[in-house]
XYZ file of C-alpha atoms in Angstrom:
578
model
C 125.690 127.011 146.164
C 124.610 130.174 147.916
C 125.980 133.243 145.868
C 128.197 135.714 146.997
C 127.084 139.142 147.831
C 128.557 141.973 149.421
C 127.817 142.629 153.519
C 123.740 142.658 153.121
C 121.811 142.012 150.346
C 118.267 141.654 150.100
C 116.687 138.448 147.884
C 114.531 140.554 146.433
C 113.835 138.115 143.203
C 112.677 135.604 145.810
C 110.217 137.367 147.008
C 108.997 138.357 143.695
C 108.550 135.007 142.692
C 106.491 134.115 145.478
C 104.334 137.236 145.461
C 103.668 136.650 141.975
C 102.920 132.997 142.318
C 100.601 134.156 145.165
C 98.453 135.964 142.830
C 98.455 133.478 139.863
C 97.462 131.182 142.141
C 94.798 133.091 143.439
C 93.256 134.101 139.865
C 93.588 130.341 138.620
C 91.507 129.263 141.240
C 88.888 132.233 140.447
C 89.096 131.246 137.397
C 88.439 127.086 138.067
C 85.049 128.103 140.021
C 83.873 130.589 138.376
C 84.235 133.083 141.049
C 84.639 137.230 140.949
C 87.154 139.388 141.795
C 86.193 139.652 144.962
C 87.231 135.993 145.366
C 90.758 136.768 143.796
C 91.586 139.027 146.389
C 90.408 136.661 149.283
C 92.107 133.640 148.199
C 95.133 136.202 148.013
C 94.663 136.958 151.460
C 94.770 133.438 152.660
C 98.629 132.796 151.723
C 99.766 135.985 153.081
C 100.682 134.369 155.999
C 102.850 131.865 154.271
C 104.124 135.501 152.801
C 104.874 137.114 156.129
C 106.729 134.595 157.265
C 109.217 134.409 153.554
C 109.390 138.059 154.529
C 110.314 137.773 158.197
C 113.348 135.668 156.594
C 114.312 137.624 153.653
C 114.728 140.891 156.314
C 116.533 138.350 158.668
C 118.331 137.585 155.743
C 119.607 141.347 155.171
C 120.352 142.529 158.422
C 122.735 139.568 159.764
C 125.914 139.970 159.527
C 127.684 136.519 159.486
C 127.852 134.964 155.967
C 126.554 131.612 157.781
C 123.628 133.074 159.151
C 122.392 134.417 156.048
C 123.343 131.608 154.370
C 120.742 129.624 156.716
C 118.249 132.454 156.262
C 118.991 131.994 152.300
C 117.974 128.124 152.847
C 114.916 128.462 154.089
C 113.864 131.011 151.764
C 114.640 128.770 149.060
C 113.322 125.682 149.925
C 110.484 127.348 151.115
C 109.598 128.857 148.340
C 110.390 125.645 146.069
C 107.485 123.690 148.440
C 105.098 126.321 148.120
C 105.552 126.335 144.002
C 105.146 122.232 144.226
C 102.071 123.067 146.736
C 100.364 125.830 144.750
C 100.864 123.820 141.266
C 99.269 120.647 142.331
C 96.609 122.439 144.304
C 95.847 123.896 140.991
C 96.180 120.829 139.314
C 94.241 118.070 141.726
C 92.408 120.413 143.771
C 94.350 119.243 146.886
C 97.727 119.845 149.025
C 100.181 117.314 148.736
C 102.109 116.351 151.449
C 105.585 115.011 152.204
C 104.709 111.575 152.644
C 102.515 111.792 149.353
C 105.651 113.024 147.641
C 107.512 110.698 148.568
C 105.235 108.128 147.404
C 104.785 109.193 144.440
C 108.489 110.195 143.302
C 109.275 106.704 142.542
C 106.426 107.107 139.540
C 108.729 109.580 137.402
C 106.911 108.584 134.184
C 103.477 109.960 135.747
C 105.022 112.747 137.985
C 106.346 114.296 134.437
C 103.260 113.935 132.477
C 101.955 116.976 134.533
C 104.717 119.135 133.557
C 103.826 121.893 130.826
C 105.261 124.935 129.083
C 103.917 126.681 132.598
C 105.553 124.182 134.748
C 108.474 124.357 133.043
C 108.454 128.553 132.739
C 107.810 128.685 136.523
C 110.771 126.083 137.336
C 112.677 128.337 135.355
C 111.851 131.951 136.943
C 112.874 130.290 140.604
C 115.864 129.396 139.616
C 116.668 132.853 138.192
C 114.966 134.719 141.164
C 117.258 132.693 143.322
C 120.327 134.974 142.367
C 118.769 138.403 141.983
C 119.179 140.701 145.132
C 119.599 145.038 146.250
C 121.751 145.976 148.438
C 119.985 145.823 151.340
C 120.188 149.949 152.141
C 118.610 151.544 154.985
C 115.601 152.238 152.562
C 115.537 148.775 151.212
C 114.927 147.645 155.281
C 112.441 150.009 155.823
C 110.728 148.782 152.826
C 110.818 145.453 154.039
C 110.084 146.037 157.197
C 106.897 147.434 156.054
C 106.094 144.821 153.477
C 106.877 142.502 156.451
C 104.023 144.455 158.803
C 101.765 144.853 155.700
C 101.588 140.876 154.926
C 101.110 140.456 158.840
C 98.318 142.915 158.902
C 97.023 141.311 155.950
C 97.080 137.617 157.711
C 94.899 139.148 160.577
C 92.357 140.464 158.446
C 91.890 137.158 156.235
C 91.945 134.803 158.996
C 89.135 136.729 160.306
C 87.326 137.980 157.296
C 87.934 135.290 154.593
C 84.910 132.387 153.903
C 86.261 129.393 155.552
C 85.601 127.564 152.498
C 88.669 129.611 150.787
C 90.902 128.762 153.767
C 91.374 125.684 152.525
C 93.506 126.588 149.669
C 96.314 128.461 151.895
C 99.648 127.436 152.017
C 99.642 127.923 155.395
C 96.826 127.609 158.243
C 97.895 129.146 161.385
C 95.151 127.459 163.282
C 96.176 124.191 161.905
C 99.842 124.599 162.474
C 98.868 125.399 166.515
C 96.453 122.282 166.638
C 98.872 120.108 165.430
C 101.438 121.277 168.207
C 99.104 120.289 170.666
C 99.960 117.122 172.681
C 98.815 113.510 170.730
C 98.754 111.417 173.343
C 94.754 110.924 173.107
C 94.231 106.943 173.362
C 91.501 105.570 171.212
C 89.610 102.225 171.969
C 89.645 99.500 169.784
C 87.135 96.808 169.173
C 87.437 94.325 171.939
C 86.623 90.646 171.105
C 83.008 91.070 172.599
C 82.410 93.864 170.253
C 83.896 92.446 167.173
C 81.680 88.954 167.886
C 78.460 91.552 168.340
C 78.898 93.592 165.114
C 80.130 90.480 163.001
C 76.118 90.347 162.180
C 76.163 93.794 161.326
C 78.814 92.715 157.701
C 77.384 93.487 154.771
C 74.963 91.018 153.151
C 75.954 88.202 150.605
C 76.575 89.344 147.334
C 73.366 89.694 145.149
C 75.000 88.501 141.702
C 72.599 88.055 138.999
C 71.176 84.700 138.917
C 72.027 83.738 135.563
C 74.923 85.005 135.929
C 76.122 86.889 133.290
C 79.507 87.699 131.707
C 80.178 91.522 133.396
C 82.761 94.423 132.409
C 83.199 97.375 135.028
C 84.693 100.016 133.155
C 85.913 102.652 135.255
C 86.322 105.733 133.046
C 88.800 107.967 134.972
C 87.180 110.637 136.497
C 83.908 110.300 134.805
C 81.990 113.139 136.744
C 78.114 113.920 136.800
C 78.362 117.861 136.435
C 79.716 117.131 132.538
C 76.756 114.828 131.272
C 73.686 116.766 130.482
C 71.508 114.085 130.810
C 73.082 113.656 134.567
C 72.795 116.750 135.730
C 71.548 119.128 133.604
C 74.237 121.025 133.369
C 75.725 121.923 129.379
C 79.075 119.590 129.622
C 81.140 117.583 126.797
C 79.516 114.171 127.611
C 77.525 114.436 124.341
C 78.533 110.735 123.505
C 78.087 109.212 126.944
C 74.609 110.927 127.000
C 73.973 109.006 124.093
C 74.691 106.276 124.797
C 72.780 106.307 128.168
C 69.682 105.492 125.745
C 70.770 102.120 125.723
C 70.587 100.862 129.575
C 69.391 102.515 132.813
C 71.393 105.752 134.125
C 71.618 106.032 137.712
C 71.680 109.760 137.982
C 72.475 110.099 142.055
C 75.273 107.563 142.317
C 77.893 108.245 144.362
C 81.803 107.696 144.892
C 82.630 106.978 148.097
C 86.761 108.832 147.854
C 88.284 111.341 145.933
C 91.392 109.632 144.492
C 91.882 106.202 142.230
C 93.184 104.450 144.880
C 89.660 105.002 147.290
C 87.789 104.748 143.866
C 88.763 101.219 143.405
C 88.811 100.053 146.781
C 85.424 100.650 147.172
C 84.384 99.325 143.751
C 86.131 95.780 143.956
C 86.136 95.877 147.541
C 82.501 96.494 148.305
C 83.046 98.570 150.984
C 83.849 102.458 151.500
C 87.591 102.785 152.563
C 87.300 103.686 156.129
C 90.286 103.474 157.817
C 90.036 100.874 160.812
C 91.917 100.869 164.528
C 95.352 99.617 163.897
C 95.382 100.308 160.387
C 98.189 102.064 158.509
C 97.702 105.191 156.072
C 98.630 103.037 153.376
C 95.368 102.174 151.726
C 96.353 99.667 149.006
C 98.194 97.173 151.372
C 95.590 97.721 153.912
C 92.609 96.885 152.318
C 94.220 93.944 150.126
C 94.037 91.835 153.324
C 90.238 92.406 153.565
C 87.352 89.725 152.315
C 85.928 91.280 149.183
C 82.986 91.156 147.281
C 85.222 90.308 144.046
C 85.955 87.038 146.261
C 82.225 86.491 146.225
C 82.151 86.512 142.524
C 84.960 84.092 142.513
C 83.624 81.528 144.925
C 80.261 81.738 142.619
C 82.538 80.436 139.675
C 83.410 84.034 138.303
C 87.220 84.313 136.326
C 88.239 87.392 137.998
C 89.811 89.686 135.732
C 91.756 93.321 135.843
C 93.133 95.432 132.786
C 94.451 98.639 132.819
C 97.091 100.883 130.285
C 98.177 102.647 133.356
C 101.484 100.780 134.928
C 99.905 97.925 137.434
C 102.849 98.972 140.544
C 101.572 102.454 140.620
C 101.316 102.787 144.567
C 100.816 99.384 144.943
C 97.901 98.266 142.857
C 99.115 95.000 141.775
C 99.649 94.337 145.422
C 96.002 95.071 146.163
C 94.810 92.913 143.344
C 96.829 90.046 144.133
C 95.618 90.017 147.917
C 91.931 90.710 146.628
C 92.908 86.956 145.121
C 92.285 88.803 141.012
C 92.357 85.855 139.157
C 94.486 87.818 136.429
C 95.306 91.348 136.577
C 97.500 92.993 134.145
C 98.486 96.768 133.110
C 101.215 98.867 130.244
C 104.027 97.038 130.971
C 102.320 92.901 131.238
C 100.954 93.622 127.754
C 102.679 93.512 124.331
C 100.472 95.821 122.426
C 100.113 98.378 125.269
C 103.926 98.341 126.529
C 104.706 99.424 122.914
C 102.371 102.054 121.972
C 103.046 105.638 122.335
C 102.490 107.302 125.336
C 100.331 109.465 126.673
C 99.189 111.146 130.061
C 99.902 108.963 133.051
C 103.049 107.596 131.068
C 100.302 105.088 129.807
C 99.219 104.450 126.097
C 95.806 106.257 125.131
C 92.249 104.352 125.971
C 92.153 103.309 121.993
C 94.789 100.450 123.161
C 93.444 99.816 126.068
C 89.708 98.792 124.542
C 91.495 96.894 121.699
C 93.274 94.897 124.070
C 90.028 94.790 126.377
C 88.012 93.142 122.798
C 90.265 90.576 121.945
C 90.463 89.393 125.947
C 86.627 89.099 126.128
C 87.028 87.046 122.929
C 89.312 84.841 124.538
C 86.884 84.674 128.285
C 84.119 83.892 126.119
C 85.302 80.694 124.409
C 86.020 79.347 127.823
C 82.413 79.302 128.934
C 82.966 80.006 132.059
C 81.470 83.588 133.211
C 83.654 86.837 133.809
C 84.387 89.944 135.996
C 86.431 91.938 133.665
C 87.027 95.202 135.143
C 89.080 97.974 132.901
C 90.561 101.229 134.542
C 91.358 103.826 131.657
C 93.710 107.137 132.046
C 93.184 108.801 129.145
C 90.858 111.431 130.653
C 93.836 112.254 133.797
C 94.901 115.254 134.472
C 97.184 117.238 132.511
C 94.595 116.816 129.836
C 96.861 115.668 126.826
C 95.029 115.169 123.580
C 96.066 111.419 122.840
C 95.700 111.937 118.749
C 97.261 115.420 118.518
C 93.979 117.389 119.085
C 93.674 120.324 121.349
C 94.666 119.843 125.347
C 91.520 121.282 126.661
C 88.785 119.301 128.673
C 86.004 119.590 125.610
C 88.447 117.982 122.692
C 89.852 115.085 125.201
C 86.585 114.393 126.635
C 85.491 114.188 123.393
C 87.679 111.778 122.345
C 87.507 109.994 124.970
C 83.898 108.871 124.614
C 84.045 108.515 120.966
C 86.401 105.678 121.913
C 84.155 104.430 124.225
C 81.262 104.363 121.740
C 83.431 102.634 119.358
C 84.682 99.876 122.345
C 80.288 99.377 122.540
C 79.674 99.019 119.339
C 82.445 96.160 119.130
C 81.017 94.804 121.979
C 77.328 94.576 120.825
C 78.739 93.502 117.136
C 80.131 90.802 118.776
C 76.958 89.354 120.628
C 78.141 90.237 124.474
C 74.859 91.671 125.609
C 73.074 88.350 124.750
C 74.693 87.284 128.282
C 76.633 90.421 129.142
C 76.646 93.433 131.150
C 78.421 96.604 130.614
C 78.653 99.008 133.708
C 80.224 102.451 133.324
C 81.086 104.752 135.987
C 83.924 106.555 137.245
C 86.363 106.159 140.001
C 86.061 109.638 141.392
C 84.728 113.033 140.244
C 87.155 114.973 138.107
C 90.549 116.374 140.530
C 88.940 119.685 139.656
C 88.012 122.662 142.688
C 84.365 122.706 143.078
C 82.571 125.084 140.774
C 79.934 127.642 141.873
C 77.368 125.662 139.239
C 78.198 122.115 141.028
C 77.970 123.410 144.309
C 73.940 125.195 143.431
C 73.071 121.730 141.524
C 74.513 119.218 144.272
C 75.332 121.176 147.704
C 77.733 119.237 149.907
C 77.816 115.948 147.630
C 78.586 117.846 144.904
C 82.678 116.182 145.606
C 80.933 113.075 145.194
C 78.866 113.171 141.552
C 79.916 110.302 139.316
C 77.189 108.544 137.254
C 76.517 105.357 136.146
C 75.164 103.465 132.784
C 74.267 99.650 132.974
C 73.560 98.431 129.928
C 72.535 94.519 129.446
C 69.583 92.390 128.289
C 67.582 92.748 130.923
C 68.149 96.333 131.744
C 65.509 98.551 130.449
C 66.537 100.943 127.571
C 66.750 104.794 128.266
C 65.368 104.160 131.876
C 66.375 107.000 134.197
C 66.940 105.879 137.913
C 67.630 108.248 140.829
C 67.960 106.171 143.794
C 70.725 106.800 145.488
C 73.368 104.095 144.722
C 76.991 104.513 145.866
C 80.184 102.525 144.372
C 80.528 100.033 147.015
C 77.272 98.594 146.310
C 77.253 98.912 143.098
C 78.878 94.533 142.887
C 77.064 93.498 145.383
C 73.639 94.930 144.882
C 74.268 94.133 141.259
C 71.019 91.376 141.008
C 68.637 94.300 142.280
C 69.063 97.208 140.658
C 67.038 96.833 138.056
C 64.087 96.209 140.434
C 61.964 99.387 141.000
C 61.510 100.776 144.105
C 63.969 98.800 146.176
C 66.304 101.604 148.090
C 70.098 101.043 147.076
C 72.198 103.097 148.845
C 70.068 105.746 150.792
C 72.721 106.923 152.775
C 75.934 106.881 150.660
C 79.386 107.484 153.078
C 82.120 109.833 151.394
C 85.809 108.764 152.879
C 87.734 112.281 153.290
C 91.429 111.609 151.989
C 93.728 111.569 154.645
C 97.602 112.591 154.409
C 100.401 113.529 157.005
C 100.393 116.960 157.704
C 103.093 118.729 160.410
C 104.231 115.815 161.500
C 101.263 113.917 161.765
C 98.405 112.099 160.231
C 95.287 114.274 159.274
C 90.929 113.663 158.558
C 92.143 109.881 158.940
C 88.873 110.305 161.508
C 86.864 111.874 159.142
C 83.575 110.685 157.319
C 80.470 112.426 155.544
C 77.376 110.760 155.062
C 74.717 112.086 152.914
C 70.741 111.666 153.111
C 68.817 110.441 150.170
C 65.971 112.567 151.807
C 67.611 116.373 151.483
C 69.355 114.712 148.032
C 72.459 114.999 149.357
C 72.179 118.643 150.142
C 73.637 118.676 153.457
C 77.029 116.701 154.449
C 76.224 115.467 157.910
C 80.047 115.042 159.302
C 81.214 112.313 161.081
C 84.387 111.759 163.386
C 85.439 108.062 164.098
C 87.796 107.415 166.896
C 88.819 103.713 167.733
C 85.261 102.073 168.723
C 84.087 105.854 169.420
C 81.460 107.767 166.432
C 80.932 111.271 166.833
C 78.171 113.069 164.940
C 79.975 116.693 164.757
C 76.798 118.768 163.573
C 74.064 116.454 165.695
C 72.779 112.971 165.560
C 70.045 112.533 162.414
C 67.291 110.128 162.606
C 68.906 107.405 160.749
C 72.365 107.553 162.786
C 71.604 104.103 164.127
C 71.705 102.456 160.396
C 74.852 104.200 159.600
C 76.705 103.987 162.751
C 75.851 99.879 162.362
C 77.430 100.047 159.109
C 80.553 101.708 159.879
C 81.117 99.780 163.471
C 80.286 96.318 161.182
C 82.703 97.185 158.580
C 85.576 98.605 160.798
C 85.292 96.194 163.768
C 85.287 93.209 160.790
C 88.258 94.495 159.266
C 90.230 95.331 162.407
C 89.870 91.174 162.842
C 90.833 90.444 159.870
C 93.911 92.628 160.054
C 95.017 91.284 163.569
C 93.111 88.473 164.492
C 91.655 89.351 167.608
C 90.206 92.858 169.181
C 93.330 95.550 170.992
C 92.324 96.926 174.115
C 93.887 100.460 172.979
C 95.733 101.961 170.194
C 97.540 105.202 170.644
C 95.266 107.762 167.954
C 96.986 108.817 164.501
C-alpha cells in the first residue's frame, strides 16, 4: 500500500536506509580484506551511482504532482532499494552478486535461503520496512537539498568510475559501463564444432582413467569449502586448520591443488566429472542438467567394477543434484531426507544436520560396502562449515570455533576409519569443493596472486601413500579421479596448467563470463591469471598467447567439441552467442 501524504513529500527514510547500507557495506568489506580506510571510502564511491539514481527518483518523487506518478516513483524506490539490500547482503555473505535468475533458483530452497538470516538480517529487514513510511514535506529547502544531494552523488559517480581500483568496481551495485555494454546489440553468431572438427579433436579427450591397480576401496570427502589460506601447513599462513594440519602427517599433502569453480555445484562437477565445467556451444546455463548428460570419469570407475556411491546431510534436490548423479549413472546416491538418522537430527546451517551425522552414517555404510567385497567410490559432501557459520553444538558462530569443530569431527570420522582396518585396502582423499565464499584478503592475494580464488588443498592418505610427504605439483580437482594411480609417483607433472571456470549468471537481461576462462602456469606458481575468452569453436587469449597455449587450447577444444556431441549428436553450423 503506498501511504498517504499530503501534496509532496519527500521519502526521506528511504534514502537513509540506503545511504546507510551503502556505508556498512563498504566497511564490512574493509573489514573482510583487511583493507584501510582509504578502501572504505572507495568502495563507498563505487555504489554512488546506484545512489544517484534512488535520488533522481526520490526528487521525482517530490516534485510531481499526480498521486499516480509518485506512486510509480514510490515503486521504484522501494523495490529498488529492497534488491540492493538482497544484493549488498549476499555480496557480503558469498562474495558475489546474485542475480534474478539465481534467485529464482534458489527460492524454492527456503530451508537453506533462511539459514543465512541473522539478528542483522533480520534488524535490516526491519529498518526498510520502517524507512518505507517516514517522509518531510518536501519544502522548497527540502528540494534544494535534494537537488544537491542528487548533483553531489553524480559528482561522486564521476570521480569513482575514474579514480577507484578496478578491482573494487566489482563490488558496486551498479556498473555504468556494464549496464551500456549490455545494451549493445547481441546478435554476434558464434561457430560451433562442425562434424570435421568434433571427429579431429575426439583424440584430443582426456586419457583413460588411471585407477589404482589393485584397486582399492576409495572415500572422496569433500569438506565444504576447505580453503588453503586457513591450514598452516598449506600455506603458511596462521589459520584454524590446527587438526587438518595434523592430520596431514599421515598421507601426502598436495599443497598447490586447485579447484577448478567457485560454487558446489562447479566443485563437484569437476570432481566426479573429471573435467573443468566449461560451458560448451549449445549448452544451457544450467550446469547440473548439463553436465549429467556427459561421459564421466565416475563411469570409468564403474565399468572397472567400482559400486559407485554418494552421501551427503545436505538435501540431494538442491538445484538439481540428484539429477546430476543419476545421469552420471551413481550407483546409489542419497542425502537428509533418503536417510533415517540424518532426516531426524537437528538441524543446522544449510537446513542439513551437522557433519557428526553425516560421518556416523558415512561408518556404518563403509561397513556395509566392505562385507560385499566388491571395491567402492564413496564420495561424502559435508555442510557443516557453509556459510552463515552456525556452531552445530552450541559453541560460538565465528569461523575459528566452527572450523574447529569441524575438523575435530573429521579426526574422529579417521580414527574410526583406521580402527576399523580401511587403510589396509583403502584410500581417504580430502579436499574441498571450492575455496571459502569469502572476498579475497590482502594476505591471500601476497601468498597466491591471481589463483589465490582457487586455493583448496588436498590430503591422501592410504597404504601406499607416503606419511607426512609434502607435494607441490600442481594438481587440479578434475584430475584428481583420474590421475588417481600416479600421484604418488615423483616427478610426474599432474596438472601444470590448472583451468579456473568463472561463474556465469544472467545479468541485464542477458547471460554474463559464460565465455570466460583463467588458466594458471605451474611455472610463475600461479601468479599471473592468463584470461581466456571462448566463443563457439573460437579461443581468444585476452592478455597474449603464452608458450604453452597449444596444450591448453587442445584441452579445452577436446573437452567442449566432445561434449557438444554428446549433447546433440552431431556438430551445428552456428549458434546465436549467450
Amino acid at each position: 500500500m503506498i501511504p498517504k501524504h499530503r501534496q509532496t513529500d519527500y521519502p526521506l527514510g528511504l534514502i537513509l536506509f540506503a545511504v546507510f547500507l551503502a556505508i556498512y557495506k563498504a566497511v564490512s568489506l574493509t573489514l573482510q580484506t583487511g583493507a584501510d580506510g582509504y578502501r572504505s571510502l572507495a568502495l563507498l564511491g563505487t555504489d554512488t551511482p546506484f545512489l544517484a539514481v534512488l535520488f533522481m527518483f526520490a526528487l521525482l518523487q517530490a516534485v510531481s504532482r499526480p498521486k499516480w506518478l509518485r506512486g510509480i516513483f514510490w515503486l521504484m524506490l522501494v523495490i529498488m532499494t529492497i534488491y540492493y539490500l538482497v544484493d549488498s547482503f549476499v555480496l557480503l555473505e558469498l562474495a558475489k552478486h546474485p542475480s534474478l535468475f539465481e534467485i529464482g533458483r534458489y527460492l524454492p530452497e527456503w530451508g537453506a535461503v533462511i539459514s543465512f538470516f541473522d539478528s542483522v538480517t533480520y534488524f535490516a529487514i526491519l529498518s526498510l520496512l520502517v524507512s518505507m513510511f517516514v517522509y518531510i514535506r518536501a519544502t522548497p529547502a527540502v528540494r534544494k537539498f535534494a537537488l544537491v544531494l542528487l548533483i553531489t552523488a553524480v559528482l561522486s559517480a564521476l570521480l569513482s568510475n575514474a579514480f577507484a581500483p578496478q578491482s573494487l568496481r566489482t563490488y558496486a551495485m551498479l556498473r555504468p559501463q556494464s549496464l551500456l555494454e549490455s545494451l549493445a546489440p547481441q546478435h554476434v553468431l558464434a561457430t560451433a564444432y562442425s562434424n570435421e572438427e568434433i571427429g579431429f579433436y575426439a583424440g584430443q579427450k582426456p586419457e583413460t582413467a588411471a585407477i589404482p591397480a589393485s584397486k582399492p576401496d576409495i572415500i572422496l570427502l569433500i569438506v565444504e569449502s576447505l580453503s588453503s589460506i586457513n591450514s598452516r601447513k598449506v600455506s603458511g599462513n596462521d589459520g584454524f586448520l590446527d587438526d587438518f594440519d595434523k592430520l596431514a602427517e599421515e598421507g601426502i599433502l598436495f599443497r598447490n591443488f586447485f579447484a577448478n569453480h567457485q560454487a558446489s555445484e562447479g566443485g563437484l562437477i569437476a570432481l566426479l566429472g573429471g573435467f573443468p565445467p566449461m560451458h560448451f556451444p549449445t549448452a544451457s546455463p544450467y550446469m547440473f542438467d548439463e553436465f549429467a548428460i556427459q561421459q564421466a570419469v565416475v563411469a570409468e570407475y564403474r565399468q572397472q567394477g567400482y559400486f559407485t556411491d554418494f552421501l551427503t546431510n545436505a538435501e540431494l534436490s538442491f538445484i538439481g543434484l540428484n539429477h546430476f548423479l543419476d545421469g552420471l549413472g551413481v550407483d546409489r546416491s542419497r542425502g537428509r531426507d533418503e536417510v533415517e538418522t540424518l532426516r531426524s537430527a537437528p538441524r543446522v546451517v544449510q537446513d542439513a544436520p551437522s557433519d557428526a551425522y553425516l560421518y556416523r552414517e558415512a561408518l556404518s555404510e563403509v561397513r556395509q560396502l566392505r562385507s560385499t567385497g566388491q571395491p567402492f567410490l564413496l564420495t561424502i559432501a559435508t555442510t557443516s562449515t557453509h556459510l552463515p557459520y552456525t556452531h552445530p553444538e552450541g559453541g560460538r558462530d565465528t569461523p575459528q570455533a566452527v572450523w574447529k569443530w569441524s575438523m575435530q569431527a573429521l579426526l574422529a570420522f579417521y580414527a574410526k576409519l583406521s580402527e576399523s582396518g580401511f587403510f589396509d585396502h583403502g584410500i581417504l582423499l580430502i579436499t574441498g569443493d571450492h575455496r571459502q565464499m569469502r572476498l579475497l584478503s590482502d594476505v591471500e592475494i601476497l601468498r597466491y596472486g591471481d589463483s589465490a580464488r582457487a586455493r583448496v588443498p588436498l590430503l591422501a592418505i592410504g597404504r601406499d601413500y607416503p606419511r607426512g610427504r609434502i607435494d607441490d605439483r600442481f594438481f587440479q580437482q578434475s584430475d584428481l579421479l583420474r590421475m588417481l594411480g600416479k600421484i604418488q609417483k615423483e616427478g610426474i607433472p599432474l596438472s601444470p596448467h590448472p583451468i579456473w571456470v568463472e561463474r556465469y549468471n544472467r545479468k541485464y537481461g542477458h547471460i554474463e563470463l559464460i565465455d570466460s576462462l583463467g588458466v594458471f602456469d605451474e611455472a610463475d606458481q600461479g601468479r599471473h591469471e592468463y584470461r581466456v575468452k571462448v566463443s563457439g569453436n573460437r579461443i581468444e587469449w585476452l592478455d597474449g598467447r603464452p608458450g604453452f597455449a597449444r596444450q591448453v587450447e587442445s584441452q579445452i577444444h577436446g573437452q567442449r567439441s566432445l561434449h557438444q556431441r554428446k549433447r546433440n549428436g552431431q556438430g551445428h553450423p552456428s549458434v546465436e552467442s549467450r
